Amino acid sequence: MSQVKKAIIPAAGLGTRFLPATKTVPKEMLNLVDAPTILYVVEEAVNAGIEDIVLIAGRGKHAIEDFFDTSFELEDKLAQTGQLHLLDRLLKIRNVANIISIRQKQALGLGHAVYCGKPVVGNEPFAVLLGDEITIGQDGSPSVTAQLVKNFSENQISSVSIMQVSDEDVSKYGIAEVEKISDHRHKVLSVVEKPKPEQVKSRMALAGRYVFDSQLFEELKSGKPGLNGEIQLTDSMKSLLNKKGLEALTFTSQRYDAGDKLGYLKATVELALKNPALETEFKKYLKDLTQPWSRK
Ligand code: UTP
């Protein structure tokens, strides 16, 4: 029985929705309270038992690699000035996992970005976590990636995370037609990338967390450019589904698309409200802001 120990985190997109900020700063490095989005994603992978993380980086994305590297000067300064809690946090970040960076030379689409991870992943099953999406779990419940990893270890089948979306949002996502197996677990019958609402019955969209059998690489290798001329992950998932089957899991975590302005703002507010050092004052500020008549 094989276990999922490797993950690919695609972070080489152009981030056009965040321009001009993302002209020089990768969107995965944009700050959520006090840590970049990518750290939340890496921590989700590590907490799900992932040991090796393949980071797919693009041009101008050194900042991500540097973030997980040693910063001697900073660490020395923190040690000398006795700021040990911060030093400890930085040490944890650089030791969080074995991070291997691979360059995607051109942003040819998500499917292409995932394929770039093949030299490291080889013939093993692997997780994929989009570098600009974060999930915040309910206390004590497993993260989305942990659920997918567990499902693979129990059933040896690829699976994707799915969530209910409104009619208006159907055309923003890959949509999966599914049949319930049990509670959170479903069999995928078909997947289609960004359909019009009238083209599909299902309202179950693919969220940015997946676990795949290595057969997916074979499907990606022969994949042709699809929607928008990009190599779409969804197209290869379709072939994988026909050959080896595919499951879908619903989840209880809150999921935020931090690659989108509104999603990013929602994630920032939510994380600030969960931060013990900010919680009380920030809650009061939000209350005053939304109920201006209660201001003194
Ligand atoms: P997105 O489609 O959200 O990223 O891809 P994007 O293309 O950067 O977005 P906009 O629309 O221009 O703002 C989801 C994830 O896949 C990565 C992105 O970095 C993001 O984390 N990605 C996408 C790649 O690594 N390579 C690609 O060619 C495309």
mmCIF file of C-alpha atoms and ligand atoms in Angstrom:
data_model
loop_
_atom_site.group_PDB
_atom_site.id
_atom_site.type_symbol
_atom_site.label_atom_id
_atom_site.label_comp_id
_atom_site.label_asym_id
_atom_site.label_seq_id
_atom_site.Cartn_x
_atom_site.Cartn_y
_atom_site.Cartn_z
ATOM 1 C CA MET A 1 0.000 0.000 0.000
ATOM 2 C CA SER A 2 1.640 3.279 -1.016
ATOM 3 C CA GLN A 3 1.424 6.431 1.098
ATOM 4 C CA VAL A 4 1.438 10.059 -0.030
ATOM 5 C CA LYS A 5 4.707 11.651 1.093
ATOM 6 C CA LYS A 6 5.284 14.198 -1.676
ATOM 7 C CA ALA A 7 3.402 17.313 -2.703
ATOM 8 C CA ILE A 8 3.586 19.737 -5.599
ATOM 9 C CA ILE A 9 2.742 23.378 -4.905
ATOM 10 C CA PRO A 10 2.322 25.329 -8.161
ATOM 11 C CA ALA A 11 3.300 28.961 -7.568
ATOM 12 C CA ALA A 12 4.468 30.099 -10.992
ATOM 13 C CA GLY A 13 1.357 31.877 -12.262
ATOM 14 C CA LEU A 14 1.492 35.493 -13.371
ATOM 15 C CA GLY A 15 -0.958 36.724 -10.736
ATOM 16 C CA THR A 16 -2.535 39.259 -13.073
ATOM 17 C CA ARG A 17 -5.515 39.781 -10.754
ATOM 18 C CA PHE A 18 -3.181 41.382 -8.236
ATOM 19 C CA LEU A 19 -1.279 43.675 -10.574
ATOM 20 C CA PRO A 20 0.520 45.977 -10.037
ATOM 21 C CA ALA A 21 1.439 44.401 -6.654
ATOM 22 C CA THR A 22 2.472 41.162 -8.348
ATOM 23 C CA LYS A 23 4.768 42.809 -10.871
ATOM 24 C CA THR A 24 7.667 42.147 -8.488
ATOM 25 C CA VAL A 25 6.117 40.303 -5.527
ATOM 26 C CA PRO A 26 4.732 36.811 -6.211
ATOM 27 C CA LYS A 27 1.088 36.620 -5.131
ATOM 28 C CA GLU A 28 1.955 33.568 -3.013
ATOM 29 C CA MET A 29 4.179 35.921 -0.959
ATOM 30 C CA LEU A 30 1.418 38.431 -0.214
ATOM 31 C CA ASN A 31 0.981 38.746 3.515
ATOM 32 C CA LEU A 32 -1.927 37.300 5.526
ATOM 33 C CA VAL A 33 -1.613 38.918 8.992
ATOM 34 C CA ASP A 34 2.061 38.024 9.568
ATOM 35 C CA ALA A 35 2.906 35.221 7.179
ATOM 36 C CA PRO A 36 2.791 34.856 3.398
ATOM 37 C CA THR A 37 0.037 32.750 1.837
ATOM 38 C CA ILE A 38 2.554 30.094 0.790
ATOM 39 C CA LEU A 39 3.506 29.358 4.420
ATOM 40 C CA TYR A 40 -0.084 28.451 5.298
ATOM 41 C CA VAL A 41 -0.125 26.132 2.269
ATOM 42 C CA VAL A 42 3.213 24.480 3.130
ATOM 43 C CA GLU A 43 2.117 23.985 6.755
ATOM 44 C CA GLU A 44 -1.118 22.316 5.607
ATOM 45 C CA ALA A 45 0.968 19.873 3.533
ATOM 46 C CA VAL A 46 3.411 19.146 6.356
ATOM 47 C CA ASN A 47 0.627 18.608 8.894
ATOM 48 C CA ALA A 48 -0.894 16.065 6.507
ATOM 49 C CA GLY A 49 2.315 14.002 6.641
ATOM 50 C CA ILE A 50 4.021 15.314 3.498
ATOM 51 C CA GLU A 51 7.820 15.124 3.706
ATOM 52 C CA ASP A 52 9.021 16.487 0.349
ATOM 53 C CA ILE A 53 7.513 19.600 -1.192
ATOM 54 C CA VAL A 54 8.110 20.451 -4.822
ATOM 55 C CA LEU A 55 7.644 24.146 -5.248
ATOM 56 C CA ILE A 56 6.938 25.167 -8.846
ATOM 57 C CA ALA A 57 8.311 28.671 -9.139
ATOM 58 C CA GLY A 58 8.427 31.086 -12.048
ATOM 59 C CA ARG A 59 10.513 34.045 -13.085
ATOM 60 C CA GLY A 60 10.899 36.636 -10.333
ATOM 61 C CA LYS A 61 9.817 34.128 -7.688
ATOM 62 C CA HIS A 62 13.125 34.029 -5.752
ATOM 63 C CA ALA A 63 11.319 35.602 -2.837
ATOM 64 C CA ILE A 64 9.500 32.314 -2.211
ATOM 65 C CA GLU A 65 12.712 30.267 -2.245
ATOM 66 C CA ASP A 66 14.465 32.835 -0.030
ATOM 67 C CA PHE A 67 11.594 32.754 2.429
ATOM 68 C CA PHE A 68 12.228 29.081 3.215
ATOM 69 C CA ASP A 69 16.008 29.544 3.301
ATOM 70 C CA THR A 70 18.361 30.627 6.094
ATOM 71 C CA SER A 71 18.780 34.320 6.842
ATOM 72 C CA PHE A 72 22.010 34.387 8.906
ATOM 73 C CA GLU A 73 22.067 38.117 9.558
ATOM 74 C CA LEU A 74 18.457 38.258 10.757
ATOM 75 C CA GLU A 75 18.746 35.126 12.890
ATOM 76 C CA ASP A 76 21.962 36.414 14.481
ATOM 77 C CA LYS A 77 20.360 39.772 15.275
ATOM 78 C CA LEU A 78 17.299 38.141 16.869
ATOM 79 C CA ALA A 79 19.530 35.883 18.981
ATOM 80 C CA GLN A 80 21.654 38.819 20.146
ATOM 81 C CA THR A 81 18.673 40.977 21.031
ATOM 82 C CA GLY A 82 16.944 38.132 22.861
ATOM 83 C CA GLN A 83 13.902 37.999 20.552
ATOM 84 C CA LEU A 84 13.816 34.253 20.921
ATOM 85 C CA HIS A 85 10.158 33.635 20.055
ATOM 86 C CA LEU A 86 10.705 35.265 16.654
ATOM 87 C CA LEU A 87 13.973 33.401 16.155
ATOM 88 C CA ASP A 88 12.207 30.158 16.971
ATOM 89 C CA ARG A 89 9.512 30.947 14.396
ATOM 90 C CA LEU A 90 12.117 31.620 11.675
ATOM 91 C CA LEU A 91 14.007 28.414 12.494
ATOM 92 C CA LYS A 92 10.783 26.418 12.260
ATOM 93 C CA ILE A 93 10.034 27.931 8.847
ATOM 94 C CA ARG A 94 13.390 26.975 7.373
ATOM 95 C CA ASN A 95 13.145 23.457 8.798
ATOM 96 C CA VAL A 96 9.457 22.994 8.002
ATOM 97 C CA ALA A 97 10.021 20.462 5.220
ATOM 98 C CA ASN A 98 12.378 19.395 2.501
ATOM 99 C CA ILE A 99 11.590 22.011 -0.158
ATOM 100 C CA ILE A 100 12.751 21.402 -3.706
ATOM 101 C CA SER A 101 12.265 24.233 -6.146
ATOM 102 C CA ILE A 102 11.650 23.663 -9.861
ATOM 103 C CA ARG A 103 11.338 26.404 -12.417
ATOM 104 C CA GLN A 104 8.344 26.551 -14.779
ATOM 105 C CA LYS A 105 9.930 28.558 -17.552
ATOM 106 C CA GLN A 106 6.638 29.756 -19.015
ATOM 107 C CA ALA A 107 3.250 29.968 -17.328
ATOM 108 C CA LEU A 108 1.625 27.420 -19.675
ATOM 109 C CA GLY A 109 -1.147 26.475 -17.294
ATOM 110 C CA LEU A 110 -1.763 24.546 -14.096
ATOM 111 C CA GLY A 111 -1.463 21.132 -15.784
ATOM 112 C CA HIS A 112 1.955 22.090 -17.147
ATOM 113 C CA ALA A 113 3.037 23.410 -13.729
ATOM 114 C CA VAL A 114 2.123 20.074 -12.116
ATOM 115 C CA TYR A 115 3.970 18.154 -14.842
ATOM 116 C CA CYS A 116 7.121 20.144 -14.015
ATOM 117 C CA GLY A 117 7.182 18.289 -10.662
ATOM 118 C CA LYS A 118 7.531 14.840 -12.293
ATOM 119 C CA PRO A 119 11.355 14.550 -12.007
ATOM 120 C CA VAL A 120 11.090 14.725 -8.210
ATOM 121 C CA VAL A 121 7.843 12.822 -7.683
ATOM 122 C CA GLY A 122 8.574 9.942 -10.075
ATOM 123 C CA ASN A 123 6.267 6.955 -9.664
ATOM 124 C CA GLU A 124 4.848 7.872 -6.279
ATOM 125 C CA PRO A 125 1.379 9.181 -5.475
ATOM 126 C CA PHE A 126 1.432 12.899 -4.694
ATOM 127 C CA ALA A 127 -0.651 15.771 -3.388
ATOM 128 C CA VAL A 128 -1.210 19.056 -5.220
ATOM 129 C CA LEU A 129 -1.966 22.218 -3.229
ATOM 130 C CA LEU A 130 -2.539 25.443 -5.130
ATOM 131 C CA GLY A 131 -0.123 28.033 -3.782
ATOM 132 C CA ASP A 132 -2.693 30.818 -3.688
ATOM 133 C CA GLU A 133 -5.484 29.033 -1.819
ATOM 134 C CA ILE A 134 -5.649 28.542 1.920
ATOM 135 C CA THR A 135 -7.944 26.463 4.062
ATOM 136 C CA ILE A 136 -8.684 27.089 7.716
ATOM 137 C CA GLY A 137 -9.839 23.977 9.561
ATOM 138 C CA GLN A 138 -12.302 23.778 12.414
ATOM 139 C CA ASP A 139 -10.464 23.042 15.647
ATOM 140 C CA GLY A 140 -9.365 19.444 15.764
ATOM 141 C CA SER A 141 -10.784 18.376 12.385
ATOM 142 C CA PRO A 142 -8.374 17.133 9.686
ATOM 143 C CA SER A 143 -7.321 19.587 6.970
ATOM 144 C CA VAL A 144 -8.493 19.106 3.378
ATOM 145 C CA THR A 145 -5.097 17.693 2.376
ATOM 146 C CA ALA A 146 -5.065 15.360 5.393
ATOM 147 C CA GLN A 147 -8.488 14.004 4.334
ATOM 148 C CA LEU A 148 -7.279 13.369 0.772
ATOM 149 C CA VAL A 149 -4.033 11.731 1.932
ATOM 150 C CA LYS A 150 -5.980 9.438 4.278
ATOM 151 C CA ASN A 151 -8.413 8.497 1.508
ATOM 152 C CA PHE A 152 -5.499 7.499 -0.721
ATOM 153 C CA SER A 153 -3.892 5.411 1.965
ATOM 154 C CA GLU A 154 -7.188 3.593 2.640
ATOM 155 C CA ASN A 155 -8.485 3.179 -0.914
ATOM 156 C CA GLN A 156 -5.420 3.647 -3.194
ATOM 157 C CA ILE A 157 -7.365 5.924 -5.516
ATOM 158 C CA SER A 158 -6.826 9.531 -6.636
ATOM 159 C CA SER A 159 -9.169 12.081 -5.135
ATOM 160 C CA VAL A 160 -10.015 15.759 -5.410
ATOM 161 C CA SER A 161 -11.617 18.174 -2.975
ATOM 162 C CA ILE A 162 -15.033 19.524 -3.977
ATOM 163 C CA MET A 163 -17.306 22.268 -2.712
ATOM 164 C CA GLN A 164 -20.787 23.522 -3.539
ATOM 165 C CA VAL A 165 -20.891 26.746 -5.595
ATOM 166 C CA SER A 166 -23.686 29.034 -6.763
ATOM 167 C CA ASP A 167 -24.966 29.129 -10.368
ATOM 168 C CA GLU A 168 -23.032 32.371 -11.001
ATOM 169 C CA ASP A 169 -19.754 30.787 -9.887
ATOM 170 C CA VAL A 170 -19.966 27.605 -11.985
ATOM 171 C CA SER A 171 -18.028 29.124 -14.882
ATOM 172 C CA LYS A 172 -15.091 30.057 -12.626
ATOM 173 C CA TYR A 173 -14.216 26.457 -11.667
ATOM 174 C CA GLY A 174 -13.704 22.920 -12.838
ATOM 175 C CA ILE A 175 -17.034 21.208 -12.155
ATOM 176 C CA ALA A 176 -17.383 17.540 -11.166
ATOM 177 C CA GLU A 177 -20.437 15.355 -11.665
ATOM 178 C CA VAL A 178 -20.412 13.034 -8.647
ATOM 179 C CA GLU A 179 -22.251 10.110 -7.041
ATOM 180 C CA LYS A 180 -22.242 9.726 -3.257
ATOM 181 C CA ILE A 181 -20.372 6.750 -1.761
ATOM 182 C CA SER A 182 -20.644 7.752 1.912
ATOM 183 C CA ASP A 183 -20.726 10.889 4.058
ATOM 184 C CA HIS A 184 -17.954 13.045 2.515
ATOM 185 C CA ARG A 185 -16.852 10.547 -0.123
ATOM 186 C CA HIS A 186 -18.053 10.577 -3.740
ATOM 187 C CA LYS A 187 -17.287 8.827 -6.985
ATOM 188 C CA VAL A 188 -16.438 11.263 -9.806
ATOM 189 C CA LEU A 189 -18.414 10.567 -12.992
ATOM 190 C CA SER A 190 -17.072 13.454 -15.103
ATOM 191 C CA VAL A 191 -15.165 16.728 -14.853
ATOM 192 C CA VAL A 192 -15.345 19.778 -17.066
ATOM 193 C CA GLU A 193 -13.312 22.983 -16.916
ATOM 194 C CA LYS A 194 -15.229 26.246 -16.426
ATOM 195 C CA PRO A 195 -18.547 25.262 -18.070
ATOM 196 C CA LYS A 196 -21.541 27.545 -18.460
ATOM 197 C CA PRO A 197 -24.134 26.824 -15.731
ATOM 198 C CA GLU A 198 -26.589 25.438 -18.303
ATOM 199 C CA GLN A 199 -23.981 22.938 -19.581
ATOM 200 C CA VAL A 200 -23.793 20.976 -16.313
ATOM 201 C CA LYS A 201 -26.235 19.735 -13.696
ATOM 202 C CA SER A 202 -23.701 19.620 -10.887
ATOM 203 C CA ARG A 203 -22.755 22.580 -8.698
ATOM 204 C CA MET A 204 -19.754 20.786 -7.184
ATOM 205 C CA ALA A 205 -16.565 22.691 -7.962
ATOM 206 C CA LEU A 206 -12.969 21.532 -7.642
ATOM 207 C CA ALA A 207 -11.177 23.281 -4.788
ATOM 208 C CA GLY A 208 -7.388 23.599 -4.995
ATOM 209 C CA ARG A 209 -6.391 20.409 -3.181
ATOM 210 C CA TYR A 210 -5.826 17.034 -4.857
ATOM 211 C CA VAL A 211 -4.085 13.683 -4.418
ATOM 212 C CA PHE A 212 -3.091 11.823 -7.577
ATOM 213 C CA ASP A 213 -1.737 8.476 -8.649
ATOM 214 C CA SER A 214 1.478 9.017 -10.678
ATOM 215 C CA GLN A 215 -0.461 7.900 -13.791
ATOM 216 C CA LEU A 216 -1.589 11.538 -13.957
ATOM 217 C CA PHE A 217 1.856 12.465 -15.325
ATOM 218 C CA GLU A 218 1.281 10.145 -18.324
ATOM 219 C CA GLU A 219 -2.016 11.912 -19.012
ATOM 220 C CA LEU A 220 -0.402 15.349 -18.663
ATOM 221 C CA LYS A 221 2.455 14.340 -20.966
ATOM 222 C CA SER A 222 0.064 13.616 -23.828
ATOM 223 C CA GLY A 223 -2.262 16.496 -22.882
ATOM 224 C CA LYS A 224 -2.991 19.153 -25.496
ATOM 225 C CA PRO A 225 -3.596 22.830 -24.709
ATOM 226 C CA GLY A 226 -7.263 23.261 -23.772
ATOM 227 C CA LEU A 227 -9.284 26.273 -22.585
ATOM 228 C CA ASN A 228 -7.346 29.572 -23.043
ATOM 229 C CA GLY A 229 -4.510 27.664 -24.756
ATOM 230 C CA GLU A 230 -3.321 26.365 -21.355
ATOM 231 C CA ILE A 231 -2.506 22.781 -20.426
ATOM 232 C CA GLN A 232 -5.452 22.180 -18.121
ATOM 233 C CA LEU A 233 -5.213 19.891 -15.118
ATOM 234 C CA THR A 234 -8.904 19.086 -15.509
ATOM 235 C CA ASP A 235 -8.404 17.561 -18.982
ATOM 236 C CA SER A 236 -5.825 15.093 -17.657
ATOM 237 C CA MET A 237 -8.020 14.317 -14.672
ATOM 238 C CA LYS A 238 -10.653 13.210 -17.176
ATOM 239 C CA SER A 239 -8.291 10.628 -18.711
ATOM 240 C CA LEU A 240 -7.143 9.526 -15.256
ATOM 241 C CA LEU A 241 -10.775 9.047 -14.256
ATOM 242 C CA ASN A 242 -11.408 6.797 -17.270
ATOM 243 C CA LYS A 243 -8.313 4.674 -16.670
ATOM 244 C CA LYS A 244 -7.970 4.432 -12.898
ATOM 245 C CA GLY A 245 -11.031 6.073 -11.359
ATOM 246 C CA LEU A 246 -11.292 9.244 -9.327
ATOM 247 C CA GLU A 247 -13.029 10.162 -6.082
ATOM 248 C CA ALA A 248 -14.080 13.499 -4.599
ATOM 249 C CA LEU A 249 -14.280 14.534 -0.965
ATOM 250 C CA THR A 250 -16.303 17.349 0.561
ATOM 251 C CA PHE A 251 -14.733 19.107 3.531
ATOM 252 C CA THR A 252 -15.616 21.230 6.538
ATOM 253 C CA SER A 253 -12.642 23.661 6.442
ATOM 254 C CA GLN A 254 -13.142 27.238 5.294
ATOM 255 C CA ARG A 255 -11.421 27.721 1.954
ATOM 256 C CA TYR A 256 -10.182 31.069 0.631
ATOM 257 C CA ASP A 257 -8.948 31.928 -2.824
ATOM 258 C CA ALA A 258 -6.190 34.303 -1.742
ATOM 259 C CA GLY A 259 -5.260 34.772 -5.405
ATOM 260 C CA ASP A 260 -8.410 36.856 -5.786
ATOM 261 C CA LYS A 261 -8.802 40.260 -4.106
ATOM 262 C CA LEU A 262 -12.052 39.556 -2.286
ATOM 263 C CA GLY A 263 -10.922 36.097 -1.179
ATOM 264 C CA TYR A 264 -7.652 37.574 0.024
ATOM 265 C CA LEU A 265 -9.443 40.197 2.111
ATOM 266 C CA LYS A 266 -11.787 37.601 3.616
ATOM 267 C CA ALA A 267 -8.815 35.380 4.571
ATOM 268 C CA THR A 268 -7.033 38.350 6.154
ATOM 269 C CA VAL A 269 -10.047 39.260 8.297
ATOM 270 C CA GLU A 270 -10.701 35.649 9.321
ATOM 271 C CA LEU A 271 -7.085 35.018 10.300
ATOM 272 C CA ALA A 272 -6.863 38.288 12.217
ATOM 273 C CA LEU A 273 -9.970 37.301 14.176
ATOM 274 C CA LYS A 274 -8.279 34.000 15.085
ATOM 275 C CA ASN A 275 -5.041 35.682 16.165
ATOM 276 C CA PRO A 276 -4.937 35.917 19.993
ATOM 277 C CA ALA A 277 -2.890 39.139 19.919
ATOM 278 C CA LEU A 278 -5.341 40.941 17.612
ATOM 279 C CA GLU A 279 -8.678 39.261 18.181
ATOM 280 C CA THR A 280 -10.241 41.539 20.808
ATOM 281 C CA GLU A 281 -9.270 44.918 19.384
ATOM 282 C CA PHE A 282 -9.880 43.900 15.791
ATOM 283 C CA LYS A 283 -13.346 42.573 16.610
ATOM 284 C CA LYS A 284 -14.165 45.868 18.293
ATOM 285 C CA TYR A 285 -12.811 47.806 15.300
ATOM 286 C CA LEU A 286 -14.950 45.776 12.878
ATOM 287 C CA LYS A 287 -18.008 46.285 15.043
ATOM 288 C CA ASP A 288 -17.462 50.050 15.134
ATOM 289 C CA LEU A 289 -16.872 50.082 11.411
ATOM 290 C CA THR A 290 -20.062 48.210 10.558
ATOM 291 C CA GLN A 291 -22.174 49.959 13.213
ATOM 292 C CA PRO A 292 -20.895 53.547 12.953
ATOM 293 C CA TRP A 293 -23.764 54.804 15.153
ATOM 294 C CA SER A 294 -22.225 52.905 18.106
ATOM 295 C CA ARG A 295 -18.977 54.948 17.864
ATOM 296 C CA LYS A 296 -18.380 57.322 20.717
HETATM 297 P P1 UTP B 1 -4.276 30.803 -11.118
HETATM 298 O O1 UTP B 1 -4.946 30.635 -12.401
HETATM 299 O O2 UTP B 1 -5.037 31.263 -9.941
HETATM 300 O O3 UTP B 1 -2.964 31.713 -11.214
HETATM 301 O O4 UTP B 1 -3.560 29.425 -10.778
HETATM 302 P P2 UTP B 1 -2.612 32.929 -12.146
HETATM 303 O O5 UTP B 1 -2.609 32.529 -13.557
HETATM 304 O O6 UTP B 1 -1.332 33.454 -11.579
HETATM 305 O O7 UTP B 1 -3.814 33.921 -11.821
HETATM 306 P P3 UTP B 1 -4.253 35.320 -12.478
HETATM 307 O O8 UTP B 1 -5.610 35.026 -13.041
HETATM 308 O O9 UTP B 1 -3.231 35.729 -13.501
HETATM 309 O O10 UTP B 1 -4.324 36.283 -11.335
HETATM 310 C C1 UTP B 1 -3.652 28.718 -9.543
HETATM 311 C C2 UTP B 1 -2.265 28.380 -9.017
HETATM 312 O O11 UTP B 1 -1.492 27.732 -10.026
HETATM 313 C C3 UTP B 1 -0.276 28.410 -10.248
HETATM 314 C C4 UTP B 1 -0.485 29.830 -9.723
HETATM 315 O O12 UTP B 1 0.740 30.406 -9.262
HETATM 316 C C5 UTP B 1 -1.481 29.622 -8.585
HETATM 317 O O13 UTP B 1 -0.846 29.376 -7.353
HETATM 318 N N1 UTP B 1 0.064 28.369 -11.702
HETATM 319 C C6 UTP B 1 -0.863 28.733 -12.639
HETATM 320 C C7 UTP B 1 1.317 27.950 -12.083
HETATM 321 O O14 UTP B 1 2.169 27.599 -11.221
HETATM 322 N N2 UTP B 1 1.635 27.955 -13.412
HETATM 323 C C8 UTP B 1 0.748 28.304 -14.374
HETATM 324 O O15 UTP B 1 1.095 28.265 -15.578
HETATM 325 C C9 UTP B 1 -0.537 28.723 -13.974
#
